[in-house]
């Protein structure tokens, strides 16, 4: 009986990831209409983000009601309570990491981009990387996968397994040296743990989605690119003089740098502290 249950949990997790992949393909196909018609590219970016999120949400709702016999609200996708600490953190985390990297020796280059190209970059940052990737990945990994594993095992397993899987998935299709692979795995796992702890502390995947989305917008959206090489496609490119893989993040980029990893760990500790404090407060109220 235990093995059957375990297989079911694994299948549900795999199904949710499959939904993510299918939704992304469909959203890309619909959004790409802009590239073969007279519709501006920036409209295609907006269409992609909206379709990606709505289609994933719709398919996950079907997964919950038909297979899990439950509701998305039970998987952290209900109406959230106001948590100012995470709204502030959403801006604070990428800002601290960016400022720390900008304080390192380097050269800031402002590229001359047209209005249409600039609009395309900004809408891609907001809707493709931010709303699209950020929100969908949190619905799947911190929503369905994490809560499903918690119901089968416990919170520790629910936090660690999806976080490590989150790190490993970013290795797919990339040719990297060993140090870059290790950095990416550590960074992917630690940021996954951070998102998981924020979800548990806030009781909602939407706060981890906001933090994930704003991080993507600022760090990889293409408005400001920070790295060891010049990026002609970004609006601003900050070329780091340091060639240390630890600083630059290696083949994956600054998201896997030691500066980013320290940021993930610090905000993980904040989430863990607030989570435990809330649990202690709840226990004290229970005994009063």
Tab-separated table of C-alpha atoms in Angstrom:
chain	number	residue	atom	x	y	z
A	1	UNK	CA	0.000	0.000	0.000
A	2	UNK	CA	2.836	2.382	0.869
A	3	UNK	CA	4.538	1.779	-2.501
A	4	UNK	CA	1.314	2.467	-4.387
A	5	UNK	CA	0.851	5.725	-2.528
A	6	UNK	CA	4.470	6.705	-3.214
A	7	UNK	CA	4.038	6.024	-6.936
A	8	UNK	CA	0.866	8.113	-6.959
A	9	UNK	CA	2.646	11.074	-5.356
A	10	UNK	CA	5.492	10.837	-7.853
A	11	UNK	CA	3.021	10.669	-10.750
A	12	UNK	CA	1.158	13.756	-9.506
A	13	UNK	CA	4.439	15.678	-9.231
A	14	UNK	CA	5.478	14.592	-12.729
A	15	UNK	CA	2.049	15.478	-14.113
A	16	UNK	CA	2.287	19.008	-12.721
A	17	UNK	CA	5.725	19.475	-14.301
A	18	UNK	CA	4.327	18.078	-17.565
A	19	UNK	CA	1.549	20.680	-17.356
A	20	UNK	CA	4.209	23.380	-16.993
A	21	UNK	CA	5.981	22.144	-20.144
A	22	UNK	CA	2.775	21.828	-22.199
A	23	UNK	CA	1.534	25.267	-21.105
A	24	UNK	CA	4.877	26.829	-22.004
A	25	UNK	CA	4.835	25.254	-25.488
A	26	UNK	CA	1.249	26.379	-26.142
A	27	UNK	CA	1.940	29.901	-24.829
A	28	UNK	CA	5.058	30.141	-27.000
A	29	UNK	CA	3.101	29.040	-30.079
A	30	UNK	CA	0.340	31.576	-29.459
A	31	UNK	CA	2.793	34.339	-28.541
A	32	UNK	CA	4.910	33.636	-31.634
A	33	UNK	CA	1.995	34.764	-33.831
A	34	UNK	CA	3.387	38.260	-33.311
A	35	UNK	CA	6.637	37.261	-34.987
A	36	UNK	CA	4.954	36.143	-38.232
A	37	UNK	CA	2.334	38.883	-38.434
A	38	UNK	CA	2.286	42.655	-38.257
A	39	UNK	CA	1.588	42.535	-34.505
A	40	UNK	CA	4.469	44.145	-32.519
A	41	UNK	CA	6.770	41.739	-30.677
A	42	UNK	CA	5.956	43.325	-27.315
A	43	UNK	CA	2.315	42.278	-27.696
A	44	UNK	CA	3.516	38.716	-28.258
A	45	UNK	CA	5.401	38.904	-24.944
A	46	UNK	CA	2.254	40.017	-23.131
A	47	UNK	CA	0.170	37.300	-24.786
A	48	UNK	CA	2.743	34.654	-23.810
A	49	UNK	CA	2.763	35.650	-20.140
A	50	UNK	CA	-1.018	35.777	-19.817
A	51	UNK	CA	-1.636	32.505	-21.685
A	52	UNK	CA	1.155	30.704	-19.811
A	53	UNK	CA	-0.195	31.605	-16.368
A	54	UNK	CA	-3.912	31.148	-17.116
A	55	UNK	CA	-3.482	27.848	-18.977
A	56	UNK	CA	-1.264	26.421	-16.227
A	57	UNK	CA	-3.714	27.536	-13.539
A	58	UNK	CA	-6.645	25.989	-15.448
A	59	UNK	CA	-4.834	22.654	-15.983
A	60	UNK	CA	-3.639	22.516	-12.371
A	61	UNK	CA	-7.198	23.106	-11.203
A	62	UNK	CA	-8.313	20.108	-13.275
A	63	UNK	CA	-5.438	18.067	-11.818
A	64	UNK	CA	-6.562	18.994	-8.296
A	65	UNK	CA	-10.271	18.350	-8.739
A	66	UNK	CA	-10.059	15.208	-10.896
A	67	UNK	CA	-6.973	13.417	-9.578
A	68	UNK	CA	-6.306	14.834	-6.121
A	69	UNK	CA	-10.000	15.285	-5.231
A	70	UNK	CA	-9.107	18.629	-3.701
A	71	UNK	CA	-8.909	22.348	-4.475
A	72	UNK	CA	-6.045	24.654	-5.427
A	73	UNK	CA	-6.698	26.593	-2.221
A	74	UNK	CA	-5.373	23.571	-0.310
A	75	UNK	CA	-2.132	23.829	-2.280
A	76	UNK	CA	-1.295	27.404	-1.365
A	77	UNK	CA	-3.151	28.961	-4.284
A	78	UNK	CA	-5.994	30.617	-2.428
A	79	UNK	CA	-6.448	34.270	-1.484
A	80	UNK	CA	-3.329	35.346	0.467
A	81	UNK	CA	-3.169	37.373	3.668
A	82	UNK	CA	-1.276	40.654	3.409
A	83	UNK	CA	2.414	40.127	4.198
A	84	UNK	CA	4.335	43.360	3.740
A	85	UNK	CA	7.634	41.707	4.652
A	86	UNK	CA	7.578	39.642	1.455
A	87	UNK	CA	6.399	42.486	-0.764
A	88	UNK	CA	9.362	44.520	0.495
A	89	UNK	CA	11.694	41.515	0.180
A	90	UNK	CA	10.634	41.051	-3.441
A	91	UNK	CA	12.344	44.347	-4.286
A	92	UNK	CA	15.035	44.174	-1.612
A	93	UNK	CA	16.604	40.830	-2.594
A	94	UNK	CA	17.454	41.599	-6.255
A	95	UNK	CA	18.361	45.177	-5.325
A	96	UNK	CA	20.897	44.082	-2.689
A	97	UNK	CA	22.451	41.492	-5.016
A	98	UNK	CA	22.593	43.945	-7.937
A	99	UNK	CA	24.124	46.743	-5.847
A	100	UNK	CA	26.707	44.338	-4.380
A	101	UNK	CA	27.744	43.264	-7.887
A	102	UNK	CA	27.723	46.841	-9.204
A	103	UNK	CA	30.070	47.828	-6.383
A	104	UNK	CA	32.635	45.402	-7.778
A	105	UNK	CA	35.117	46.691	-10.371
A	106	UNK	CA	33.588	46.846	-13.819
A	107	UNK	CA	32.313	49.036	-16.640
A	108	UNK	CA	28.714	50.184	-17.163
A	109	UNK	CA	27.777	50.434	-20.842
A	110	UNK	CA	24.548	52.043	-22.002
A	111	UNK	CA	23.434	50.536	-25.300
A	112	UNK	CA	21.627	52.649	-27.834
A	113	UNK	CA	18.354	50.801	-28.344
A	114	UNK	CA	15.350	51.863	-30.365
A	115	UNK	CA	11.975	52.501	-28.746
A	116	UNK	CA	10.560	49.289	-30.223
A	117	UNK	CA	13.514	47.188	-29.031
A	118	UNK	CA	13.423	48.780	-25.579
A	119	UNK	CA	9.681	48.105	-25.317
A	120	UNK	CA	10.266	44.509	-26.396
A	121	UNK	CA	12.967	44.016	-23.734
A	122	UNK	CA	10.850	45.533	-20.949
A	123	UNK	CA	7.687	43.552	-21.831
A	124	UNK	CA	9.754	40.356	-22.082
A	125	UNK	CA	11.207	41.070	-18.634
A	126	UNK	CA	7.747	41.662	-17.149
A	127	UNK	CA	5.607	39.061	-18.915
A	128	UNK	CA	7.991	36.366	-20.169
A	129	UNK	CA	10.488	36.107	-17.324
A	130	UNK	CA	8.478	37.726	-14.529
A	131	UNK	CA	4.789	36.883	-14.731
A	132	UNK	CA	5.286	33.873	-16.984
A	133	UNK	CA	8.228	31.890	-15.636
A	134	UNK	CA	8.124	33.265	-12.081
A	135	UNK	CA	4.440	32.626	-11.336
A	136	UNK	CA	4.090	29.306	-13.171
A	137	UNK	CA	7.175	27.712	-11.613
A	138	UNK	CA	5.936	28.627	-8.142
A	139	UNK	CA	2.433	27.251	-8.787
A	140	UNK	CA	3.956	23.943	-9.846
A	141	UNK	CA	6.962	23.493	-7.536
A	142	UNK	CA	5.817	25.287	-4.364
A	143	UNK	CA	2.147	24.600	-5.004
A	144	UNK	CA	1.379	21.108	-6.274
A	145	UNK	CA	4.725	19.324	-5.898
A	146	UNK	CA	5.663	20.613	-2.437
A	147	UNK	CA	2.233	20.211	-0.849
A	148	UNK	CA	1.768	16.759	-2.413
A	149	UNK	CA	5.071	15.554	-0.966
A	150	UNK	CA	4.185	17.048	2.410
A	151	UNK	CA	0.939	15.079	2.514
A	152	UNK	CA	2.855	11.872	1.766
A	153	UNK	CA	5.937	12.457	3.938
A	154	UNK	CA	6.678	15.679	5.839
A	155	UNK	CA	7.687	19.322	5.402
A	156	UNK	CA	11.429	18.589	5.366
A	157	UNK	CA	11.072	16.220	2.416
A	158	UNK	CA	8.578	18.595	0.793
A	159	UNK	CA	11.102	21.442	0.949
A	160	UNK	CA	14.276	19.569	-0.034
A	161	UNK	CA	13.102	17.313	-2.894
A	162	UNK	CA	11.395	19.994	-5.066
A	163	UNK	CA	14.262	22.415	-4.330
A	164	UNK	CA	16.899	19.939	-5.510
A	165	UNK	CA	14.739	19.038	-8.507
A	166	UNK	CA	14.387	22.760	-9.233
A	167	UNK	CA	18.184	23.048	-9.265
A	168	UNK	CA	18.672	19.943	-11.432
A	169	UNK	CA	16.078	21.020	-14.008
A	170	UNK	CA	18.102	24.150	-14.730
A	171	UNK	CA	20.992	21.892	-15.797
A	172	UNK	CA	19.000	20.413	-18.699
A	173	UNK	CA	20.275	21.391	-22.120
A	174	UNK	CA	23.330	23.264	-20.826
A	175	UNK	CA	26.998	22.525	-21.481
A	176	UNK	CA	28.923	23.592	-18.388
A	177	UNK	CA	32.134	22.752	-16.592
A	178	UNK	CA	32.066	20.947	-13.246
A	179	UNK	CA	32.440	24.071	-11.086
A	180	UNK	CA	29.579	25.805	-12.935
A	181	UNK	CA	27.401	22.716	-12.484
A	182	UNK	CA	28.088	22.618	-8.746
A	183	UNK	CA	27.400	26.354	-8.395
A	184	UNK	CA	24.142	26.044	-10.330
A	185	UNK	CA	22.998	23.075	-8.245
A	186	UNK	CA	23.787	24.886	-4.982
A	187	UNK	CA	22.141	28.090	-6.202
A	188	UNK	CA	19.073	26.320	-7.608
A	189	UNK	CA	18.613	24.271	-4.457
A	190	UNK	CA	19.122	27.210	-2.077
A	191	UNK	CA	16.743	29.500	-3.969
A	192	UNK	CA	14.217	26.653	-4.055
A	193	UNK	CA	14.503	26.281	-0.284
A	194	UNK	CA	14.043	30.040	0.072
A	195	UNK	CA	10.850	30.002	-2.028
A	196	UNK	CA	9.569	26.967	-0.085
A	197	UNK	CA	10.138	28.586	3.310
A	198	UNK	CA	8.469	31.802	2.146
A	199	UNK	CA	5.471	29.783	0.955
A	200	UNK	CA	5.158	28.009	4.297
A	201	UNK	CA	5.642	31.202	6.300
A	202	UNK	CA	3.094	33.182	4.271
A	203	UNK	CA	0.718	30.269	3.663
A	204	UNK	CA	0.607	31.140	-0.039
A	205	UNK	CA	2.579	30.461	-3.222
A	206	UNK	CA	1.715	33.955	-4.439
A	207	UNK	CA	4.383	35.638	-2.312
A	208	UNK	CA	7.123	33.318	-3.544
A	209	UNK	CA	5.729	33.934	-7.051
A	210	UNK	CA	6.011	37.722	-6.591
A	211	UNK	CA	9.576	37.416	-5.309
A	212	UNK	CA	10.486	34.968	-8.085
A	213	UNK	CA	8.889	37.165	-10.739
A	214	UNK	CA	10.538	40.424	-9.647
A	215	UNK	CA	13.885	38.641	-9.303
A	216	UNK	CA	13.585	37.418	-12.903
A	217	UNK	CA	12.582	40.880	-14.146
A	218	UNK	CA	15.573	42.582	-12.586
A	219	UNK	CA	18.273	39.934	-12.799
A	220	UNK	CA	17.661	38.203	-16.142
A	221	UNK	CA	15.096	40.396	-17.880
A	222	UNK	CA	17.622	42.127	-20.124
A	223	UNK	CA	17.181	45.669	-18.825
A	224	UNK	CA	20.464	45.429	-16.891
A	225	UNK	CA	22.854	42.588	-17.627
A	226	UNK	CA	25.674	41.976	-15.147
A	227	UNK	CA	28.400	39.554	-16.137
A	228	UNK	CA	32.009	39.046	-17.258
A	229	UNK	CA	31.199	39.746	-20.920
A	230	UNK	CA	29.517	42.615	-22.754
A	231	UNK	CA	25.845	42.059	-23.691
A	232	UNK	CA	24.782	44.079	-26.726
A	233	UNK	CA	21.160	42.934	-26.377
A	234	UNK	CA	20.593	44.478	-22.936
A	235	UNK	CA	19.617	48.096	-22.360
A	236	UNK	CA	22.488	48.416	-19.864
A	237	UNK	CA	25.455	46.063	-19.622
A	238	UNK	CA	27.759	46.023	-16.600
A	239	UNK	CA	30.938	44.146	-17.513
A	240	UNK	CA	32.615	42.740	-14.430
A	241	UNK	CA	36.404	42.836	-14.415
A	242	UNK	CA	36.498	39.758	-12.209
A	243	UNK	CA	36.699	36.491	-14.124
A	244	UNK	CA	36.281	34.363	-10.996
A	245	UNK	CA	33.580	31.739	-11.533
A	246	UNK	CA	32.548	32.134	-7.908
A	247	UNK	CA	31.764	35.823	-8.515
A	248	UNK	CA	30.299	35.570	-12.026
A	249	UNK	CA	28.354	32.341	-11.506
A	250	UNK	CA	30.242	30.579	-14.273
A	251	UNK	CA	28.420	29.377	-17.364
A	252	UNK	CA	24.951	29.960	-15.868
A	253	UNK	CA	25.482	33.575	-14.893
A	254	UNK	CA	25.094	35.778	-11.821
A	255	UNK	CA	22.061	33.893	-10.491
A	256	UNK	CA	24.557	31.185	-9.541
A	257	UNK	CA	27.194	33.559	-8.153
A	258	UNK	CA	28.231	33.480	-4.512
A	259	UNK	CA	26.629	36.916	-4.070
A	260	UNK	CA	23.236	35.573	-5.173
A	261	UNK	CA	23.632	32.395	-3.108
A	262	UNK	CA	24.347	34.467	0.024
A	263	UNK	CA	21.195	36.479	-0.751
A	264	UNK	CA	19.112	33.294	-1.035
A	265	UNK	CA	20.482	32.002	2.263
A	266	UNK	CA	19.878	35.268	4.151
A	267	UNK	CA	16.257	35.508	3.047
A	268	UNK	CA	15.808	31.781	3.744
A	269	UNK	CA	16.922	32.420	7.314
A	270	UNK	CA	14.473	35.320	7.557
A	271	UNK	CA	11.621	33.148	6.316
A	272	UNK	CA	12.589	30.297	8.662
A	273	UNK	CA	12.768	32.657	11.647
A	274	UNK	CA	9.357	34.217	10.919
A	275	UNK	CA	7.821	30.794	10.260
A	276	UNK	CA	9.047	29.375	13.563
A	277	UNK	CA	8.023	32.529	15.418
A	278	UNK	CA	4.503	32.232	13.996
A	279	UNK	CA	4.354	28.592	15.087
A	280	UNK	CA	5.432	29.500	18.639
A	281	UNK	CA	2.855	32.310	18.760
A	282	UNK	CA	0.120	29.925	17.601
A	283	UNK	CA	1.069	27.349	20.239
A	284	UNK	CA	1.039	29.982	22.998
A	285	UNK	CA	-2.434	31.162	21.937
A	286	UNK	CA	-3.590	27.536	21.952
A	287	UNK	CA	-2.524	27.065	25.566
A	288	UNK	CA	-4.005	30.343	26.816
